[in-house]
Amino acid sequence: MIKIYITLLLFLFSTNVFAQVHKPIDTADYLKRKDFLKKFSTSNELLIKDLKAKYSGKTEKELSKIYKEFGEDFEKQVANKDFIFTSIFDEKAKNLIDNLRKNNPKIPKDLKILIAKDNTPNAFCLADGTFVINMGLFNWLDNDDQIAAIISHELGHNIERHSLKIFLDIIEQDQLDKITVQNIKSSAENKNKKAFDILKNRVYKKGAERRNNEMQADSLGYTIFKNSDFTKTEYVNALQKLKDFDTISPRKLKMETYKKYFNLPKQAFQEKWMKKEDFSLYNYNHYKEKLNKDSLSSHPEMTLRIQKLKQTFPELKADLQSQKPTEDFLLTEKTARMEILPNFYHSEDYGLGIYASLQFLQDNEEEQHYRKWLGKCFAKIYEARKSYNLNRYLDRVEPKDQSESYRQFLSFMWNLSLEEIKNIAEYYNTKES
């Protein structure tokens, strides 16, 4: 997840600067949250009751447990204000789904839309008809048609009931594995190898099934999409944008940026803050991978998915540029963009919030807005450092999984003393108050 968040930061520097001071979206929607939670709890109970009527024995017990635990976890997220109920986003999402529903009777009529305070471009549909769309989707994609394309894909998963099929397969495989394990225990030789073969075969099978599910959702999603008023080629363009999100490297944070924002009147910038640990002798090859990465991928390479779509639907073969967004979409995109820092703050990703703020400031974008959030995040980092739980809010340096720029940032943050963090927090909070 951290890698995804860091990848996200690159695209934060391509849109226009906003002239007005942004006011974070109000999440004071107690009555709507209360009403939603009541309805969701009831619908989840009915779902579990339906599963109990259709299945029996261990399968029924395990399915009921899965959906009960998931429901409880989701309700906690709603209570924690991880979602917003009234905004420019859900109005747009409702309009797009209404458009998709016109010529697609299979789309459930009782879909409930929630907008997640999450910066990653993603969406998913729950079994009870709750459709969750991350704010980041509005920031990353180019226009309304591409948003509708991703919604169509997720509706494909929902219509095919892929999540239920996956849960059923897991339960069935667990039972088969237990029988096989008992046979291994009674064997006198090669127990470790046989045990690993079980794991390998199970993981490979799961990877193949999930890849098939993605391609199936792609095809069904496109069928839904093309039956509506949207431009057909935007379906492929949306997948291409998601591919870009998976592969673009994060933008480098320059040394000059550190010196500009941390050379304070009462605390001069110090070169020692930038000292990094030497990982040149780190032996990555020590960890030999025993499983084939291609077989383990739950999401097939987007290139292969796009190729499959073009083979199945000839009208998608031509590569066309994304359509220009409407003024209405640009307003939605701007709102999502300005919510990036409030979202990081809400999820307690204070280290990422500081990194993102510096990236924005480096490009001279919305100076007042991002200096304010820089101060707010540093204040939280100070509290965490003082109470000895900084690891919860700031990553440790991991050379194998992080970009050089992010490793440099983390080294800088961990090199700061408690007093130095306090001075930075006070400077920006006092200056922006």
Short mmCIF file of C-alpha atoms in Angstrom, two decimals:
data_model
loop_
_atom_site.label_atom_id
_atom_site.label_comp_id
_atom_site.label_asym_id
_atom_site.label_seq_id
_atom_site.Cartn_x
_atom_site.Cartn_y
_atom_site.Cartn_z
CA MET A 1 0.00 0.00 0.00
CA ILE A 2 2.81 2.42 0.80
CA LYS A 3 4.28 1.77 -2.66
CA ILE A 4 0.93 2.65 -4.21
CA TYR A 5 0.70 5.87 -2.21
CA ILE A 6 4.19 6.89 -3.29
CA THR A 7 3.38 6.12 -6.93
CA LEU A 8 0.34 8.36 -6.54
CA LEU A 9 2.47 11.42 -5.88
CA LEU A 10 3.80 11.75 -9.41
CA PHE A 11 0.51 12.76 -10.94
CA LEU A 12 -0.07 15.52 -8.42
CA PHE A 13 1.80 18.06 -10.52
CA SER A 14 0.02 18.17 -13.85
CA THR A 15 -3.12 20.27 -13.30
CA ASN A 16 -3.74 23.97 -12.97
CA VAL A 17 -3.08 25.95 -9.81
CA PHE A 18 -6.22 26.93 -7.93
CA ALA A 19 -6.85 30.55 -7.07
CA GLN A 20 -9.04 30.05 -4.01
CA VAL A 21 -8.25 28.61 -0.57
CA HIS A 22 -9.75 25.12 -0.36
CA LYS A 23 -12.01 24.21 2.52
CA PRO A 24 -11.89 20.47 3.32
CA ILE A 25 -15.11 18.52 2.76
CA ASP A 26 -17.33 18.51 5.82
CA THR A 27 -17.79 15.02 7.28
CA ALA A 28 -20.31 16.14 9.92
CA ASP A 29 -23.00 13.83 8.52
CA TYR A 30 -23.96 11.94 11.67
CA LEU A 31 -27.61 11.35 10.77
CA LYS A 32 -26.81 10.04 7.29
CA ARG A 33 -24.07 7.78 8.65
CA LYS A 34 -26.41 6.49 11.33
CA ASP A 35 -29.12 5.77 8.76
CA PHE A 36 -26.66 4.05 6.42
CA LEU A 37 -25.24 1.87 9.20
CA LYS A 38 -28.71 0.75 10.20
CA LYS A 39 -29.64 -0.20 6.64
CA PHE A 40 -26.27 -1.84 5.94
CA SER A 41 -26.47 -3.96 9.09
CA THR A 42 -29.94 -5.14 8.11
CA SER A 43 -28.95 -5.94 4.51
CA ASN A 44 -25.83 -7.83 5.65
CA GLU A 45 -27.92 -9.89 8.07
CA LEU A 46 -30.33 -10.73 5.24
CA LEU A 47 -27.38 -11.70 3.04
CA ILE A 48 -26.04 -14.06 5.71
CA LYS A 49 -29.53 -15.50 6.23
CA ASP A 50 -29.77 -16.17 2.49
CA LEU A 51 -26.36 -17.90 2.50
CA LYS A 52 -27.44 -20.12 5.39
CA ALA A 53 -30.47 -21.20 3.37
CA LYS A 54 -28.39 -22.04 0.28
CA TYR A 55 -25.42 -23.77 1.91
CA SER A 56 -24.91 -26.23 4.76
CA GLY A 57 -22.27 -27.69 7.02
CA LYS A 58 -18.80 -26.19 7.15
CA THR A 59 -19.36 -24.14 3.98
CA GLU A 60 -22.34 -22.36 5.53
CA LYS A 61 -20.50 -21.71 8.80
CA GLU A 62 -17.37 -20.35 7.11
CA LEU A 63 -19.32 -18.14 4.67
CA SER A 64 -21.44 -16.72 7.48
CA LYS A 65 -18.30 -15.99 9.50
CA ILE A 66 -16.58 -14.25 6.55
CA TYR A 67 -19.52 -11.96 5.77
CA LYS A 68 -20.22 -11.24 9.43
CA GLU A 69 -16.61 -10.20 10.12
CA PHE A 70 -16.42 -8.18 6.92
CA GLY A 71 -19.65 -6.39 7.78
CA GLU A 72 -18.41 -5.51 11.26
CA ASP A 73 -15.12 -4.19 9.86
CA PHE A 74 -16.89 -2.12 7.20
CA GLU A 75 -19.24 -0.62 9.80
CA LYS A 76 -16.20 0.48 11.82
CA GLN A 77 -14.81 2.25 8.74
CA VAL A 78 -18.10 4.07 8.22
CA ALA A 79 -18.23 5.09 11.89
CA ASN A 80 -14.64 6.35 11.59
CA LYS A 81 -15.78 8.76 8.83
CA ASP A 82 -13.70 7.01 6.16
CA PHE A 83 -16.54 7.80 3.74
CA ILE A 84 -18.49 10.93 2.85
CA PHE A 85 -22.21 10.93 2.06
CA THR A 86 -22.97 14.30 0.48
CA SER A 87 -20.52 15.77 -2.00
CA ILE A 88 -19.84 16.63 -5.60
CA PHE A 89 -18.48 13.09 -6.01
CA ASP A 90 -21.52 10.98 -5.14
CA GLU A 91 -23.78 13.20 -7.25
CA LYS A 92 -21.55 12.59 -10.27
CA ALA A 93 -21.29 8.85 -9.53
CA LYS A 94 -25.08 8.53 -9.31
CA ASN A 95 -25.50 10.26 -12.66
CA LEU A 96 -22.94 7.96 -14.31
CA ILE A 97 -24.57 4.81 -12.88
CA ASP A 98 -28.01 6.04 -13.99
CA ASN A 99 -26.61 6.43 -17.50
CA LEU A 100 -25.16 2.90 -17.41
CA ARG A 101 -28.43 1.46 -16.11
CA LYS A 102 -30.57 2.76 -19.03
CA ASN A 103 -29.85 -0.16 -21.37
CA ASN A 104 -28.44 -2.62 -18.83
CA PRO A 105 -31.25 -4.22 -16.78
CA LYS A 106 -28.78 -6.52 -14.97
CA ILE A 107 -27.38 -3.59 -12.98
CA PRO A 108 -28.91 -3.77 -9.47
CA LYS A 109 -31.46 -1.04 -8.81
CA ASP A 110 -30.67 -0.76 -5.11
CA LEU A 111 -27.01 0.34 -5.39
CA LYS A 112 -25.92 2.59 -2.53
CA ILE A 113 -22.97 4.87 -3.31
CA LEU A 114 -20.22 5.74 -0.84
CA ILE A 115 -17.22 7.96 -1.59
CA ALA A 116 -14.07 6.86 0.26
CA LYS A 117 -11.52 9.35 1.56
CA ASP A 118 -8.83 7.34 -0.20
CA ASN A 119 -6.35 8.75 -2.72
CA THR A 120 -5.79 5.54 -4.70
CA PRO A 121 -7.79 5.25 -7.97
CA ASN A 122 -10.05 2.34 -7.14
CA ALA A 123 -13.67 1.26 -6.74
CA PHE A 124 -15.46 -1.88 -5.55
CA CYS A 125 -18.99 -3.15 -5.13
CA LEU A 126 -20.10 -5.08 -2.04
CA ALA A 127 -22.44 -8.06 -2.16
CA ASP A 128 -25.32 -6.07 -0.64
CA GLY A 129 -25.20 -3.44 -3.41
CA THR A 130 -23.01 -0.86 -1.66
CA PHE A 131 -20.76 0.72 -4.30
CA VAL A 132 -17.57 2.31 -2.96
CA ILE A 133 -15.64 4.78 -5.13
CA ASN A 134 -12.31 6.20 -3.97
CA MET A 135 -11.80 9.94 -4.30
CA GLY A 136 -8.51 9.23 -6.04
CA LEU A 137 -10.36 7.84 -9.06
CA PHE A 138 -11.66 11.34 -9.87
CA ASN A 139 -8.14 12.74 -9.65
CA TRP A 140 -6.33 10.13 -11.69
CA LEU A 141 -8.67 9.54 -14.65
CA ASP A 142 -9.22 12.04 -17.47
CA ASN A 143 -12.98 12.36 -17.88
CA ASP A 144 -16.46 11.12 -16.94
CA ASP A 145 -16.39 8.30 -19.50
CA GLN A 146 -13.29 6.78 -17.89
CA ILE A 147 -14.92 6.91 -14.45
CA ALA A 148 -17.94 5.13 -15.94
CA ALA A 149 -15.60 2.52 -17.44
CA ILE A 150 -14.15 1.57 -14.05
CA ILE A 151 -17.63 1.52 -12.52
CA SER A 152 -18.71 -0.84 -15.34
CA HIS A 153 -15.78 -3.17 -14.63
CA GLU A 154 -16.67 -3.38 -10.93
CA LEU A 155 -20.33 -3.96 -11.80
CA GLY A 156 -19.09 -6.89 -13.88
CA HIS A 157 -17.49 -8.38 -10.76
CA ASN A 158 -20.72 -7.81 -8.81
CA ILE A 159 -23.02 -9.33 -11.43
CA GLU A 160 -20.81 -12.43 -11.72
CA ARG A 161 -20.59 -12.65 -7.90
CA HIS A 162 -16.83 -13.13 -8.09
CA SER A 163 -16.20 -12.46 -4.39
CA LEU A 164 -18.64 -15.19 -3.33
CA LYS A 165 -17.05 -17.64 -5.78
CA ILE A 166 -13.60 -16.87 -4.40
CA PHE A 167 -14.77 -17.42 -0.81
CA LEU A 168 -16.40 -20.73 -1.76
CA ASP A 169 -13.24 -21.89 -3.48
CA ILE A 170 -11.09 -20.95 -0.47
CA ILE A 171 -13.35 -22.94 1.86
CA GLU A 172 -13.37 -25.95 -0.47
CA GLN A 173 -9.60 -25.83 -0.94
CA ASP A 174 -9.06 -25.61 2.83
CA GLN A 175 -10.93 -28.86 3.27
CA LEU A 176 -8.98 -30.58 0.48
CA ASP A 177 -5.67 -29.31 1.86
CA LYS A 178 -6.43 -30.68 5.32
CA ILE A 179 -6.98 -34.13 3.87
CA THR A 180 -3.73 -33.89 1.90
CA VAL A 181 -1.83 -32.67 4.97
CA GLN A 182 -3.03 -35.69 6.93
CA ASN A 183 -1.68 -37.93 4.18
CA ILE A 184 1.66 -36.09 4.27
CA LYS A 185 1.92 -36.57 8.03
CA SER A 186 1.57 -40.31 7.56
CA SER A 187 4.32 -40.26 4.92
CA ALA A 188 7.89 -41.00 5.99
CA GLU A 189 9.82 -38.85 3.52
CA ASN A 190 9.94 -35.44 1.76
CA LYS A 191 7.36 -33.90 4.08
CA ASN A 192 8.65 -30.34 3.64
CA LYS A 193 8.71 -30.56 -0.16
CA LYS A 194 5.22 -32.02 -0.28
CA ALA A 195 3.90 -29.33 2.03
CA PHE A 196 5.42 -26.62 -0.14
CA ASP A 197 3.93 -28.22 -3.26
CA ILE A 198 0.48 -27.89 -1.67
CA LEU A 199 1.07 -24.19 -1.04
CA LYS A 200 2.49 -23.64 -4.53
CA ASN A 201 -0.37 -25.39 -6.30
CA ARG A 202 -2.93 -23.57 -4.21
CA VAL A 203 -1.40 -20.15 -4.82
CA TYR A 204 -1.00 -20.76 -8.54
CA LYS A 205 -4.62 -21.88 -8.78
CA LYS A 206 -5.81 -18.77 -6.94
CA GLY A 207 -3.74 -16.55 -9.22
CA ALA A 208 -5.19 -18.17 -12.34
CA GLU A 209 -8.76 -17.88 -11.07
CA ARG A 210 -8.37 -14.25 -10.13
CA ARG A 211 -6.80 -13.38 -13.47
CA ASN A 212 -9.74 -15.07 -15.17
CA ASN A 213 -12.13 -13.06 -12.98
CA GLU A 214 -10.47 -9.78 -13.99
CA MET A 215 -10.71 -10.59 -17.70
CA GLN A 216 -14.30 -11.73 -17.29
CA ALA A 217 -15.14 -8.46 -15.52
CA ASP A 218 -13.36 -6.53 -18.28
CA SER A 219 -15.53 -8.13 -20.97
CA LEU A 220 -18.82 -7.90 -19.09
CA GLY A 221 -17.95 -4.37 -17.97
CA TYR A 222 -17.31 -3.29 -21.55
CA THR A 223 -20.61 -4.81 -22.67
CA ILE A 224 -22.36 -2.69 -20.04
CA PHE A 225 -20.31 0.36 -21.02
CA LYS A 226 -20.89 0.15 -24.80
CA ASN A 227 -24.67 -0.17 -24.29
CA SER A 228 -24.65 3.33 -22.80
CA ASP A 229 -23.92 6.80 -24.18
CA PHE A 230 -20.19 6.77 -23.51
CA THR A 231 -17.32 6.80 -26.01
CA LYS A 232 -16.27 3.16 -26.44
CA THR A 233 -12.51 3.73 -26.66
CA GLU A 234 -12.50 5.46 -23.28
CA TYR A 235 -12.92 2.01 -21.70
CA VAL A 236 -9.45 1.00 -22.89
CA ASN A 237 -8.08 4.46 -22.07
CA ALA A 238 -9.27 4.02 -18.47
CA LEU A 239 -7.43 0.71 -18.15
CA GLN A 240 -4.35 2.32 -19.68
CA LYS A 241 -4.50 5.04 -17.03
CA LEU A 242 -4.60 2.39 -14.30
CA LYS A 243 -1.62 0.72 -15.94
CA ASP A 244 0.23 4.05 -15.74
CA PHE A 245 -0.61 4.24 -12.04
CA ASP A 246 0.98 0.84 -11.50
CA THR A 247 4.19 1.60 -13.40
CA ILE A 248 5.11 5.30 -13.13
CA SER A 249 8.09 6.01 -10.85
CA PRO A 250 7.68 8.71 -8.19
CA ARG A 251 9.01 12.16 -8.87
CA LYS A 252 12.27 13.12 -7.17
CA LEU A 253 12.23 15.55 -4.26
CA LYS A 254 15.12 17.96 -4.83
CA MET A 255 17.76 18.90 -2.26
CA GLU A 256 16.89 22.57 -2.82
CA THR A 257 13.36 21.87 -1.60
CA TYR A 258 14.62 20.61 1.76
CA LYS A 259 16.85 23.66 2.14
CA LYS A 260 14.06 26.05 1.17
CA TYR A 261 11.46 24.78 3.62
CA PHE A 262 13.65 23.69 6.54
CA ASN A 263 16.10 26.58 6.77
CA LEU A 264 14.10 28.42 9.43
CA PRO A 265 14.79 31.77 11.17
CA LYS A 266 15.48 30.08 14.51
CA GLN A 267 16.73 26.74 13.18
CA ALA A 268 19.17 26.71 10.27
CA PHE A 269 19.19 23.82 7.82
CA GLN A 270 21.82 21.17 8.68
CA GLU A 271 23.50 18.92 6.12
CA LYS A 272 23.65 16.07 8.62
CA TRP A 273 19.88 15.72 8.35
CA MET A 274 20.37 14.35 4.82
CA LYS A 275 22.79 11.56 5.81
CA LYS A 276 21.71 8.19 4.43
CA GLU A 277 22.60 4.65 5.44
CA ASP A 278 24.86 2.82 2.98
CA PHE A 279 22.94 -0.06 1.40
CA SER A 280 25.47 -0.76 -1.36
CA LEU A 281 26.48 -4.06 0.24
CA TYR A 282 22.89 -5.18 0.78
CA ASN A 283 22.52 -8.66 -0.73
CA TYR A 284 19.14 -8.78 -2.43
CA ASN A 285 19.89 -12.17 -3.98
CA HIS A 286 19.97 -13.74 -0.54
CA TYR A 287 16.19 -14.05 -0.73
CA LYS A 288 15.49 -16.53 -3.52
CA GLU A 289 11.91 -16.50 -4.75
CA LYS A 290 10.47 -20.03 -4.91
CA LEU A 291 7.21 -19.07 -6.65
CA ASN A 292 6.77 -17.75 -10.17
CA LYS A 293 5.77 -14.06 -9.97
CA ASP A 294 3.64 -14.22 -13.11
CA SER A 295 1.58 -17.04 -11.63
CA LEU A 296 1.11 -15.19 -8.36
CA SER A 297 -0.18 -11.96 -9.89
CA SER A 298 -3.83 -11.47 -8.85
CA HIS A 299 -4.20 -8.68 -11.40
CA PRO A 300 -2.86 -9.75 -14.80
CA GLU A 301 -0.60 -7.33 -16.54
CA MET A 302 -2.85 -4.56 -17.80
CA THR A 303 -1.26 -4.84 -21.25
CA LEU A 304 -2.55 -8.42 -21.57
CA ARG A 305 -6.02 -7.39 -20.40
CA ILE A 306 -6.14 -4.60 -22.97
CA GLN A 307 -4.94 -6.96 -25.70
CA LYS A 308 -7.64 -9.47 -24.77
CA LEU A 309 -10.33 -6.78 -24.98
CA LYS A 310 -9.12 -5.65 -28.40
CA GLN A 311 -9.17 -9.23 -29.67
CA THR A 312 -12.70 -9.78 -28.39
CA PHE A 313 -14.10 -6.40 -29.44
CA PRO A 314 -12.63 -5.22 -32.80
CA GLU A 315 -14.01 -1.68 -32.36
CA LEU A 316 -11.43 -1.17 -29.59
CA LYS A 317 -8.39 -1.90 -31.77
CA ALA A 318 -7.74 1.74 -32.71
CA ASP A 319 -5.76 3.73 -30.14
CA LEU A 320 -7.43 7.11 -29.62
CA GLN A 321 -6.47 9.91 -27.25
CA SER A 322 -8.60 10.61 -24.21
CA GLN A 323 -11.42 13.05 -24.75
CA LYS A 324 -11.15 16.48 -23.19
CA PRO A 325 -12.90 16.68 -19.81
CA THR A 326 -16.00 18.80 -19.30
CA GLU A 327 -15.91 21.85 -17.03
CA ASP A 328 -18.04 19.89 -14.58
CA PHE A 329 -15.48 17.08 -14.46
CA LEU A 330 -12.61 19.55 -14.00
CA LEU A 331 -14.38 20.96 -10.94
CA THR A 332 -14.72 17.44 -9.51
CA GLU A 333 -11.08 16.70 -10.31
CA LYS A 334 -9.91 19.89 -8.59
CA THR A 335 -11.90 19.06 -5.47
CA ALA A 336 -10.39 15.55 -5.33
CA ARG A 337 -6.93 17.02 -5.79
CA MET A 338 -7.32 19.45 -2.93
CA GLU A 339 -8.58 16.64 -0.69
CA ILE A 340 -5.35 14.63 -1.06
CA LEU A 341 -3.70 16.11 2.05
CA PRO A 342 -6.87 16.05 4.19
CA ASN A 343 -7.26 12.38 3.21
CA PHE A 344 -3.69 11.52 4.21
CA TYR A 345 -4.25 13.34 7.50
CA HIS A 346 -7.52 11.51 8.13
CA SER A 347 -5.88 8.10 7.55
CA GLU A 348 -3.00 9.12 9.87
CA ASP A 349 -0.45 8.83 7.06
CA TYR A 350 1.43 11.85 8.40
CA GLY A 351 4.78 10.93 6.88
CA LEU A 352 3.23 10.57 3.44
CA GLY A 353 1.39 13.83 4.05
CA ILE A 354 4.68 15.66 4.60
CA TYR A 355 6.23 14.05 1.53
CA ALA A 356 3.22 14.99 -0.62
CA SER A 357 3.17 18.56 0.75
CA LEU A 358 6.83 19.02 -0.17
CA GLN A 359 6.15 17.67 -3.67
CA PHE A 360 3.37 20.21 -4.17
CA LEU A 361 5.44 23.04 -2.70
CA GLN A 362 8.38 22.13 -4.92
CA ASP A 363 6.16 22.98 -7.90
CA ASN A 364 4.97 26.23 -6.28
CA GLU A 365 1.41 24.98 -6.10
CA GLU A 366 -1.04 26.41 -3.57
CA GLU A 367 1.70 27.57 -1.19
CA GLN A 368 -0.62 28.53 1.66
CA HIS A 369 -2.64 25.32 1.50
CA TYR A 370 0.32 22.94 1.54
CA ARG A 371 2.38 24.88 4.07
CA LYS A 372 -0.62 24.58 6.40
CA TRP A 373 -0.79 20.80 5.96
CA LEU A 374 2.98 20.54 6.29
CA GLY A 375 2.65 22.09 9.74
CA LYS A 376 -0.31 19.94 10.76
CA CYS A 377 1.47 16.72 9.78
CA PHE A 378 4.70 17.74 11.52
CA ALA A 379 2.72 18.44 14.69
CA LYS A 380 1.41 14.86 14.61
CA ILE A 381 4.89 13.50 13.91
CA TYR A 382 6.16 15.42 16.95
CA GLU A 383 3.44 13.91 19.17
CA ALA A 384 4.27 10.43 17.88
CA ARG A 385 8.02 10.86 18.39
CA LYS A 386 7.47 12.16 21.89
CA SER A 387 5.30 9.15 22.79
CA TYR A 388 7.71 6.63 21.17
CA ASN A 389 5.29 5.38 18.49
CA LEU A 390 6.64 7.12 15.39
CA ASN A 391 6.85 3.80 13.51
CA ARG A 392 3.08 3.87 13.27
CA TYR A 393 3.07 7.05 11.18
CA LEU A 394 6.45 7.09 9.42
CA ASP A 395 7.98 4.26 7.40
CA ARG A 396 11.40 2.86 8.10
CA VAL A 397 13.91 2.85 5.25
CA GLU A 398 13.57 -0.32 3.14
CA PRO A 399 16.03 -0.19 0.22
CA LYS A 400 14.43 -3.02 -1.71
CA ASP A 401 10.92 -1.54 -1.93
CA GLN A 402 11.36 2.26 -1.94
CA SER A 403 12.52 4.84 -4.47
CA GLU A 404 15.77 6.71 -3.84
CA SER A 405 13.83 9.94 -3.34
CA TYR A 406 11.53 8.41 -0.72
CA ARG A 407 14.45 6.75 1.08
CA GLN A 408 16.18 10.14 1.23
CA PHE A 409 13.02 11.68 2.67
CA LEU A 410 12.70 8.97 5.32
CA SER A 411 16.38 9.34 6.25
CA PHE A 412 15.83 13.07 6.68
CA MET A 413 12.78 12.55 8.90
CA TRP A 414 14.44 9.94 11.12
CA ASN A 415 17.58 12.08 11.46
CA LEU A 416 15.62 14.97 12.98
CA SER A 417 15.72 15.23 16.76
CA LEU A 418 12.57 15.65 18.85
CA GLU A 419 13.37 19.32 19.43
CA GLU A 420 14.02 19.93 15.73
CA ILE A 421 10.69 18.35 14.78
CA LYS A 422 8.97 20.53 17.38
CA ASN A 423 10.57 23.69 15.98
CA ILE A 424 9.46 22.86 12.42
CA ALA A 425 5.90 22.11 13.56
CA GLU A 426 5.67 25.32 15.58
CA TYR A 427 7.11 27.44 12.77
CA TYR A 428 4.59 26.30 10.16
CA ASN A 429 1.60 26.14 12.49
CA THR A 430 2.33 29.62 13.88
CA LYS A 431 3.01 31.08 10.44
CA GLU A 432 -0.16 29.66 8.92
CA SER A 433 -2.49 30.35 11.86
#
